[in-house]
Tab-separated table of C-alpha atoms in Angstrom:
chain	number	residue	atom	x	y	z
I	2	UNK	CA	0.000	0.000	0.000
I	3	UNK	CA	1.327	3.428	-0.973
I	4	UNK	CA	1.938	5.690	2.017
I	5	UNK	CA	-0.228	8.791	1.802
I	6	UNK	CA	1.492	12.048	2.641
I	7	UNK	CA	-0.560	14.563	4.634
I	8	UNK	CA	-0.243	18.084	3.296
I	9	UNK	CA	-1.908	20.984	5.094
I	10	UNK	CA	-2.415	24.211	3.125
I	11	UNK	CA	-3.240	27.148	5.386
I	12	UNK	CA	-5.067	29.825	3.422
I	13	UNK	CA	-7.213	29.439	0.307
I	14	UNK	CA	-6.654	32.760	-1.464
I	15	UNK	CA	-5.069	33.358	-4.856
I	16	UNK	CA	-1.876	31.486	-3.980
I	17	UNK	CA	-3.185	28.827	-1.618
I	18	UNK	CA	-6.035	27.981	-3.968
I	19	UNK	CA	-3.717	27.672	-6.965
I	20	UNK	CA	-1.370	25.346	-5.068
I	21	UNK	CA	-4.361	23.231	-4.040
I	22	UNK	CA	-5.346	23.017	-7.725
I	23	UNK	CA	-1.871	21.924	-8.810
I	24	UNK	CA	-1.486	19.332	-6.071
I	25	UNK	CA	-4.987	18.011	-6.794
I	26	UNK	CA	-3.998	17.491	-10.423
I	27	UNK	CA	-0.655	15.832	-9.635
I	28	UNK	CA	-1.985	12.287	-9.585
I	29	UNK	CA	0.035	11.663	-6.424
I	30	UNK	CA	-1.386	9.945	-3.311
I	31	UNK	CA	-1.611	13.026	-1.130
I	32	UNK	CA	-4.103	13.604	1.654
I	33	UNK	CA	-4.800	17.294	1.130
I	34	UNK	CA	-6.141	19.435	3.948
I	35	UNK	CA	-7.050	23.114	3.923
I	36	UNK	CA	-7.016	25.180	7.096
I	37	UNK	CA	-9.068	28.382	7.052
I	38	UNK	CA	-10.970	30.767	9.277
I	39	UNK	CA	-13.982	30.670	6.967
I	40	UNK	CA	-14.672	26.973	6.493
I	41	UNK	CA	-17.709	27.549	4.277
I	42	UNK	CA	-15.833	29.690	1.754
I	43	UNK	CA	-12.797	27.419	1.882
I	44	UNK	CA	-15.025	24.425	1.160
I	45	UNK	CA	-16.449	26.166	-1.895
I	46	UNK	CA	-12.910	26.871	-3.112
I	47	UNK	CA	-11.860	23.277	-2.429
I	48	UNK	CA	-14.739	22.105	-4.608
I	49	UNK	CA	-13.283	24.106	-7.505
I	50	UNK	CA	-10.112	22.046	-7.096
I	51	UNK	CA	-12.143	18.833	-6.914
I	52	UNK	CA	-14.142	19.663	-10.044
I	53	UNK	CA	-11.060	20.640	-12.022
I	54	UNK	CA	-9.132	17.545	-10.972
I	55	UNK	CA	-12.035	15.250	-11.849
I	56	UNK	CA	-12.289	16.807	-15.301
I	57	UNK	CA	-8.641	15.867	-15.796
I	58	UNK	CA	-9.049	12.321	-14.528
I	59	UNK	CA	-7.732	12.766	-10.992
I	60	UNK	CA	-9.501	11.946	-7.730
I	61	UNK	CA	-7.922	13.981	-4.932
I	62	UNK	CA	-8.703	13.624	-1.243
I	63	UNK	CA	-9.372	17.090	0.180
I	64	UNK	CA	-10.594	17.949	3.669
I	65	UNK	CA	-11.280	21.434	5.050
I	66	UNK	CA	-10.756	22.310	8.701
I	67	UNK	CA	-11.170	25.465	10.790
I	68	UNK	CA	-7.896	27.198	11.606
I	69	UNK	CA	-7.123	30.691	12.844
I	70	UNK	CA	-3.391	31.273	13.130
I	71	UNK	CA	-3.926	34.156	15.546
I	72	UNK	CA	-5.088	31.556	18.091
I	73	UNK	CA	-1.900	29.644	18.852
I	74	UNK	CA	-3.499	27.235	21.322
I	75	UNK	CA	-6.337	26.222	18.991
I	76	UNK	CA	-3.910	25.931	16.056
I	77	UNK	CA	-1.656	23.681	18.122
I	78	UNK	CA	-4.619	21.440	18.983
I	79	UNK	CA	-5.576	21.125	15.307
I	80	UNK	CA	-2.020	20.350	14.302
I	81	UNK	CA	-1.649	17.760	17.053
I	82	UNK	CA	-4.782	16.001	15.855
I	83	UNK	CA	-3.875	16.078	12.152
I	84	UNK	CA	-0.080	15.656	12.409
I	85	UNK	CA	0.625	16.757	8.821
I	86	UNK	CA	3.862	15.785	7.124
I	87	UNK	CA	4.068	19.123	5.311
I	88	UNK	CA	2.483	22.477	6.152
I	89	UNK	CA	2.250	25.155	3.487
I	90	UNK	CA	1.577	28.623	4.870
I	91	UNK	CA	-0.127	30.786	2.246
I	92	UNK	CA	-1.251	33.512	4.660
I	93	UNK	CA	-0.152	37.067	5.323
I	94	UNK	CA	-1.827	40.098	6.868
I	95	UNK	CA	-1.359	41.989	3.600
I	96	UNK	CA	-0.612	40.406	0.200
I	97	UNK	CA	2.057	42.078	-1.941
I	98	UNK	CA	-0.474	43.086	-4.580
I	99	UNK	CA	-2.625	45.243	-2.272
I	100	UNK	CA	-0.593	48.388	-2.920
I	101	UNK	CA	-0.949	47.802	-6.664
I	102	UNK	CA	-4.629	48.659	-6.252
I	103	UNK	CA	-3.673	52.274	-5.621
I	104	UNK	CA	-3.825	54.816	-8.459
I	105	UNK	CA	-0.695	54.562	-10.602
I	106	UNK	CA	1.002	57.704	-9.262
I	107	UNK	CA	0.370	56.772	-5.630
I	108	UNK	CA	1.570	53.218	-6.207
I	109	UNK	CA	4.787	54.384	-7.862
I	110	UNK	CA	5.534	56.664	-4.917
I	111	UNK	CA	5.030	54.048	-2.219
I	112	UNK	CA	6.685	51.292	-4.241
I	113	UNK	CA	9.950	53.233	-4.004
I	114	UNK	CA	10.118	52.099	-0.381
I	115	UNK	CA	10.350	48.510	-1.723
I	116	UNK	CA	9.143	45.343	-0.040
I	117	UNK	CA	11.145	45.395	3.175
I	118	UNK	CA	9.070	47.976	5.019
I	119	UNK	CA	6.051	45.664	4.869
I	120	UNK	CA	7.857	42.902	6.792
I	121	UNK	CA	5.707	43.253	9.957
I	122	UNK	CA	2.657	42.222	7.898
I	123	UNK	CA	4.508	39.087	6.792
I	124	UNK	CA	5.918	38.096	10.186
I	125	UNK	CA	2.839	37.917	12.372
I	126	UNK	CA	0.970	34.861	11.107
I	127	UNK	CA	3.941	32.666	10.231
I	128	UNK	CA	5.486	33.417	13.641
I	129	UNK	CA	2.306	32.311	15.384
I	130	UNK	CA	2.125	29.210	13.192
I	131	UNK	CA	5.692	28.246	14.055
I	132	UNK	CA	4.996	28.748	17.759
I	133	UNK	CA	2.062	26.332	17.450
I	134	UNK	CA	4.223	23.788	15.586
I	135	UNK	CA	6.925	23.961	18.265
I	136	UNK	CA	4.358	23.804	21.086
I	137	UNK	CA	3.114	20.460	19.781
I	138	UNK	CA	6.617	19.206	19.019
I	139	UNK	CA	5.743	18.338	15.427
I	140	UNK	CA	8.425	17.392	12.918
I	141	UNK	CA	6.275	18.700	10.077
I	142	UNK	CA	8.200	20.473	7.325
I	143	UNK	CA	6.877	24.031	7.089
I	144	UNK	CA	6.966	25.684	3.663
I	145	UNK	CA	6.268	29.397	3.918
I	146	UNK	CA	5.092	31.842	1.237
I	147	UNK	CA	5.262	34.966	3.390
I	148	UNK	CA	8.411	36.932	2.359
I	149	UNK	CA	10.739	34.083	3.290
I	150	UNK	CA	13.809	36.089	2.155
I	151	UNK	CA	13.503	38.079	5.382
I	152	UNK	CA	11.062	36.404	7.766
I	153	UNK	CA	13.011	33.146	8.011
I	154	UNK	CA	16.265	34.829	9.001
I	155	UNK	CA	14.397	36.882	11.611
I	156	UNK	CA	12.517	33.886	13.021
I	157	UNK	CA	15.732	31.845	13.183
I	158	UNK	CA	16.694	33.994	16.170
I	159	UNK	CA	13.838	32.357	18.107
I	160	UNK	CA	14.386	28.900	16.638
I	161	UNK	CA	11.188	29.358	14.634
I	162	UNK	CA	12.429	29.471	11.048
I	163	UNK	CA	10.345	27.396	8.588
I	164	UNK	CA	12.248	24.811	6.552
I	165	UNK	CA	12.054	26.653	3.242
I	166	UNK	CA	10.215	29.393	1.357
I	167	UNK	CA	8.786	29.615	-2.143
I	168	UNK	CA	8.607	32.037	-5.055
I	169	UNK	CA	10.791	35.137	-5.423
I	170	UNK	CA	14.170	33.830	-6.701
I	171	UNK	CA	12.331	30.812	-8.154
I	172	UNK	CA	10.025	33.047	-10.177
I	173	UNK	CA	12.932	34.470	-12.172
I	174	UNK	CA	14.528	31.131	-13.054
I	175	UNK	CA	12.157	30.018	-15.873
I	176	UNK	CA	12.673	33.300	-17.719
I	177	UNK	CA	16.442	33.022	-17.359
I	178	UNK	CA	16.385	29.453	-18.698
I	179	UNK	CA	14.215	30.451	-21.658
I	180	UNK	CA	16.387	33.455	-22.487
I	181	UNK	CA	19.626	31.466	-22.163
I	182	UNK	CA	18.287	28.681	-24.389
I	183	UNK	CA	17.230	31.263	-26.970
I	184	UNK	CA	20.655	32.909	-26.996
I	185	UNK	CA	22.473	29.569	-27.084
I	186	UNK	CA	20.214	28.262	-29.826
I	187	UNK	CA	19.358	25.088	-27.940
I	188	UNK	CA	16.373	23.406	-26.338
I	189	UNK	CA	15.427	24.821	-22.941
I	190	UNK	CA	15.633	21.285	-21.511
I	191	UNK	CA	19.397	21.441	-22.065
I	192	UNK	CA	19.759	24.553	-19.887
I	193	UNK	CA	20.087	24.559	-16.126
I	194	UNK	CA	20.917	27.458	-13.819
I	195	UNK	CA	22.071	28.192	-10.292
I	196	UNK	CA	20.780	31.608	-9.276
I	197	UNK	CA	21.497	33.374	-5.974
I	198	UNK	CA	19.459	36.538	-5.475
I	199	UNK	CA	17.288	38.275	-2.927
I	200	UNK	CA	13.658	39.182	-3.704
I	201	UNK	CA	14.553	42.583	-5.178
I	202	UNK	CA	16.406	41.148	-8.176
I	203	UNK	CA	13.799	38.490	-8.888
I	204	UNK	CA	11.067	41.150	-8.762
I	205	UNK	CA	12.762	43.978	-10.687
I	206	UNK	CA	14.867	42.227	-13.303
I	207	UNK	CA	12.003	40.479	-15.173
I	208	UNK	CA	10.266	43.833	-15.707
I	209	UNK	CA	13.225	46.196	-16.215
I	210	UNK	CA	15.824	43.883	-17.732
I	211	UNK	CA	18.407	44.986	-15.162
I	212	UNK	CA	19.261	44.395	-11.492
I	213	UNK	CA	19.757	48.151	-10.942
I	214	UNK	CA	23.196	47.327	-9.529
I	215	UNK	CA	21.943	44.863	-6.919
I	216	UNK	CA	24.365	41.948	-6.449
I	217	UNK	CA	23.531	38.400	-7.515
I	218	UNK	CA	25.298	35.243	-8.656
I	219	UNK	CA	24.294	33.310	-11.753
I	220	UNK	CA	25.796	30.131	-13.195
I	221	UNK	CA	24.358	28.707	-16.433
I	222	UNK	CA	24.883	25.157	-17.643
I	223	UNK	CA	24.261	23.605	-21.053
I	224	UNK	CA	24.016	19.812	-21.000
I	225	UNK	CA	25.734	19.892	-17.623
I	226	UNK	CA	28.687	22.013	-18.812
I	227	UNK	CA	29.213	25.443	-17.284
I	228	UNK	CA	28.986	28.125	-19.967
I	229	UNK	CA	31.796	30.656	-20.231
I	230	UNK	CA	31.223	34.442	-19.861
I	231	UNK	CA	31.985	35.005	-23.544
I	232	UNK	CA	29.220	32.563	-24.512
I	233	UNK	CA	26.460	34.290	-22.568
I	234	UNK	CA	26.258	37.880	-21.395
I	235	UNK	CA	24.090	38.356	-18.336
I	236	UNK	CA	22.860	41.753	-19.466
I	237	UNK	CA	21.686	40.191	-22.708
I	238	UNK	CA	19.950	37.383	-20.826
I	239	UNK	CA	18.157	39.823	-18.545
I	240	UNK	CA	17.149	42.028	-21.476
I	241	UNK	CA	15.539	38.991	-23.115
I	242	UNK	CA	13.764	38.031	-19.891
I	243	UNK	CA	12.187	41.506	-19.847
I	244	UNK	CA	11.705	41.469	-23.615
I	245	UNK	CA	10.829	38.380	-25.607
I	246	UNK	CA	10.080	36.329	-22.479
I	247	UNK	CA	8.325	39.024	-20.474
I	248	UNK	CA	5.282	37.872	-18.510
I	249	UNK	CA	2.326	39.686	-16.996
I	250	UNK	CA	2.927	41.151	-13.555
I	251	UNK	CA	-0.630	41.048	-12.198
I	252	UNK	CA	-2.337	38.312	-10.190
I	253	UNK	CA	-2.250	36.006	-13.197
I	254	UNK	CA	1.476	35.681	-12.505
I	255	UNK	CA	0.696	34.044	-9.160
I	256	UNK	CA	0.530	30.840	-11.194
I	257	UNK	CA	4.318	31.057	-11.468
I	258	UNK	CA	4.627	31.434	-7.697
I	259	UNK	CA	2.145	28.605	-7.155
I	260	UNK	CA	4.130	26.319	-9.445
I	261	UNK	CA	7.335	27.100	-7.544
I	262	UNK	CA	5.557	26.239	-4.292
I	263	UNK	CA	4.207	23.028	-5.782
I	264	UNK	CA	7.688	22.021	-6.963
I	265	UNK	CA	9.041	22.451	-3.433
I	266	UNK	CA	6.117	20.655	-1.779
I	267	UNK	CA	6.225	17.750	-4.225
I	268	UNK	CA	9.976	17.286	-3.815
I	269	UNK	CA	9.479	17.067	-0.053
I	270	UNK	CA	6.361	14.902	-0.265
I	271	UNK	CA	7.725	12.465	-2.856
I	272	UNK	CA	11.001	12.146	-0.943
I	273	UNK	CA	13.075	12.462	-4.077
I	274	UNK	CA	16.327	14.309	-4.721
I	275	UNK	CA	15.695	17.463	-6.692
I	276	UNK	CA	17.196	20.943	-7.032
I	277	UNK	CA	14.747	23.827	-6.748
I	278	UNK	CA	15.202	27.543	-6.190
I	279	UNK	CA	13.738	29.016	-3.031
I	280	UNK	CA	14.098	31.883	-0.555
I	281	UNK	CA	14.898	31.470	3.112
I	282	UNK	CA	16.199	27.885	3.253
I	283	UNK	CA	17.750	26.916	6.579
I	284	UNK	CA	16.914	30.338	8.035
I	285	UNK	CA	19.128	32.225	5.577
I	286	UNK	CA	18.434	35.655	4.082
I	287	UNK	CA	17.661	35.844	0.365
I	288	UNK	CA	17.272	33.178	-2.310
I	289	UNK	CA	19.307	30.123	-3.309
I	290	UNK	CA	19.347	26.948	-5.378
I	291	UNK	CA	18.337	24.267	-2.870
I	292	UNK	CA	18.916	20.534	-3.040
I	293	UNK	CA	15.989	18.685	-1.509
I	294	UNK	CA	16.752	15.055	-0.707
I	295	UNK	CA	15.449	12.368	1.650
I	296	UNK	CA	18.405	13.169	3.930
I	297	UNK	CA	17.410	16.831	4.196
I	298	UNK	CA	17.771	20.287	2.638
I	299	UNK	CA	21.084	21.838	1.590
I	300	UNK	CA	22.301	24.766	-0.510
I	301	UNK	CA	23.445	23.636	-3.973
I	302	UNK	CA	26.657	25.609	-4.411
I	303	UNK	CA	28.809	25.846	-7.536
I	304	UNK	CA	32.416	24.849	-6.824
I	305	UNK	CA	33.738	28.406	-6.904
I	306	UNK	CA	31.155	29.859	-4.495
I	307	UNK	CA	31.133	29.320	-0.726
I	308	UNK	CA	28.034	29.519	1.432
I	309	UNK	CA	29.427	32.573	3.240
I	310	UNK	CA	29.918	34.297	-0.108
I	311	UNK	CA	26.382	33.400	-1.204
I	312	UNK	CA	24.938	34.796	2.024
I	313	UNK	CA	26.927	38.026	1.629
I	314	UNK	CA	25.543	38.445	-1.899
I	315	UNK	CA	22.016	38.195	-0.544
I	316	UNK	CA	22.779	40.545	2.341
I	317	UNK	CA	24.023	43.114	-0.138
I	318	UNK	CA	21.022	42.599	-2.374
I	319	UNK	CA	18.481	43.035	0.428
I	320	UNK	CA	19.579	46.643	0.934
I	321	UNK	CA	18.008	47.377	-2.462
I	322	UNK	CA	14.759	46.014	-0.991
I	323	UNK	CA	14.881	48.531	1.838
I	324	UNK	CA	16.415	46.230	4.441
I	325	UNK	CA	19.638	47.345	6.064
I	326	UNK	CA	20.073	44.129	8.040
I	327	UNK	CA	18.398	41.242	9.814
I	328	UNK	CA	20.178	41.304	13.148
I	329	UNK	CA	21.187	38.322	15.267
I	330	UNK	CA	18.254	38.837	17.655
I	331	UNK	CA	15.780	38.795	14.744
I	332	UNK	CA	15.313	42.563	14.522
I	333	UNK	CA	14.694	43.700	10.948
I	334	UNK	CA	16.339	47.082	10.366
I	335	UNK	CA	15.234	49.159	7.377
I	336	UNK	CA	17.372	51.439	5.242
I	337	UNK	CA	17.078	55.125	6.054
I	338	UNK	CA	15.732	55.850	2.555
I	339	UNK	CA	12.875	53.335	2.773
I	340	UNK	CA	11.947	54.315	6.311
I	341	UNK	CA	11.795	57.960	5.247
I	342	UNK	CA	9.484	57.228	2.316
I	343	UNK	CA	6.830	55.523	4.465
I	344	UNK	CA	7.260	58.174	7.149
I	345	UNK	CA	6.437	60.906	4.647
I	346	UNK	CA	3.659	59.084	2.808
I	347	UNK	CA	1.957	57.191	5.627
I	348	UNK	CA	3.107	58.931	8.784
I	349	UNK	CA	4.496	55.548	9.855
I	350	UNK	CA	7.717	56.102	11.798
I	351	UNK	CA	9.619	52.837	12.003
I	352	UNK	CA	13.348	52.318	11.556
I	353	UNK	CA	13.413	48.714	12.807
I	354	UNK	CA	11.049	45.935	13.900
I	355	UNK	CA	11.933	43.628	16.786
I	356	UNK	CA	10.181	40.257	16.796
I	357	UNK	CA	8.266	40.946	20.007
I	358	UNK	CA	7.013	44.213	18.468
I	359	UNK	CA	5.950	42.834	15.087
I	360	UNK	CA	2.245	42.511	15.912
I	361	UNK	CA	1.896	46.045	17.252
I	362	UNK	CA	3.908	47.377	14.328
I	363	UNK	CA	1.785	45.439	11.846
I	364	UNK	CA	-1.415	46.814	13.364
I	365	UNK	CA	-0.051	50.366	13.218
I	366	UNK	CA	1.114	49.938	9.630
I	367	UNK	CA	-2.258	48.529	8.577
I	368	UNK	CA	-4.041	51.513	10.139
I	369	UNK	CA	-1.702	54.057	8.553
I	370	UNK	CA	-1.970	52.407	5.139
I	371	UNK	CA	-5.777	52.292	5.331
I	372	UNK	CA	-5.803	56.032	6.061
I	373	UNK	CA	-3.471	56.642	3.098
I	374	UNK	CA	-5.596	54.554	0.738
I	375	UNK	CA	-8.780	56.414	1.686
I	376	UNK	CA	-7.263	59.614	0.307
I	377	UNK	CA	-7.722	58.194	-3.179
I	378	UNK	CA	-11.291	56.932	-2.845
């Protein structure tokens, strides 16, 4: 009898729902569970996954259960009863796309602060989830979608870092592979990459064709052989990613993020050895190529790059995302420029967020942003 892997998806929004769809259509023997505050709405969304899977000849097992991550005790009780093998957190207090709903001029102004200043909104729920996991003593592998480039390094200070993140660096890899294959004149299946980059590069480069000077490391392989610099120019690759292989940047693109999450979850669930790209593995800042194997998770480093060097690249890159540093006690310190932008626009005065302050800071930021948004209604 095939062992059935229990996968719990917490959250059924754009991302969580898409991952549920993809796992439902995988044909793999997964016991899928969805945790949500609104069980009725989550059940309706789960039925979309059931219908779609049945149309494609699959028969997934999906169960919906009540779960409110703000209630650590109740979450711990649910987790203890279910004992999932893998937990995928698809929740946040504010999705990244919320600010894109502003008028164009207002969005462009606030977007200059970059993603880092919103970290309190990303920390709260995953921190409470990890506290519940530790309270029960579960060995579940937690895969987190909530700004893992930063939140995992912060939570590592409390021993609460999830195993691995999803999206971000992974979202840029398909475009790089397609562009490299095009320039090399070969099939994309022949091209493999190892890309080290924090969220900023993976977010900006596909739309602008440049990293804006942010550091990264990229190794490209054709049929397993490392290409030489004279064979492939990175600027030309990036220009093609933002040109011929440009993709939409709205919510439709969440399918790319969902597929990256599904790749990570399936590698863990199927207990196979596979290299994926992901942010926040092992509590590190930024994004890396990650080797997932039955023995565990490790960073897949090219011979000429050390782990310390890879981490320093990501630390340098995160400054472009408005983050000066993630300190050893988990405090996330913002760059002066980013802090000043939100101070002027929102009246939100915050130079750094300590872990024990993240909930109060998130509540304040939500209030200030709501006031700002109402100016444009």
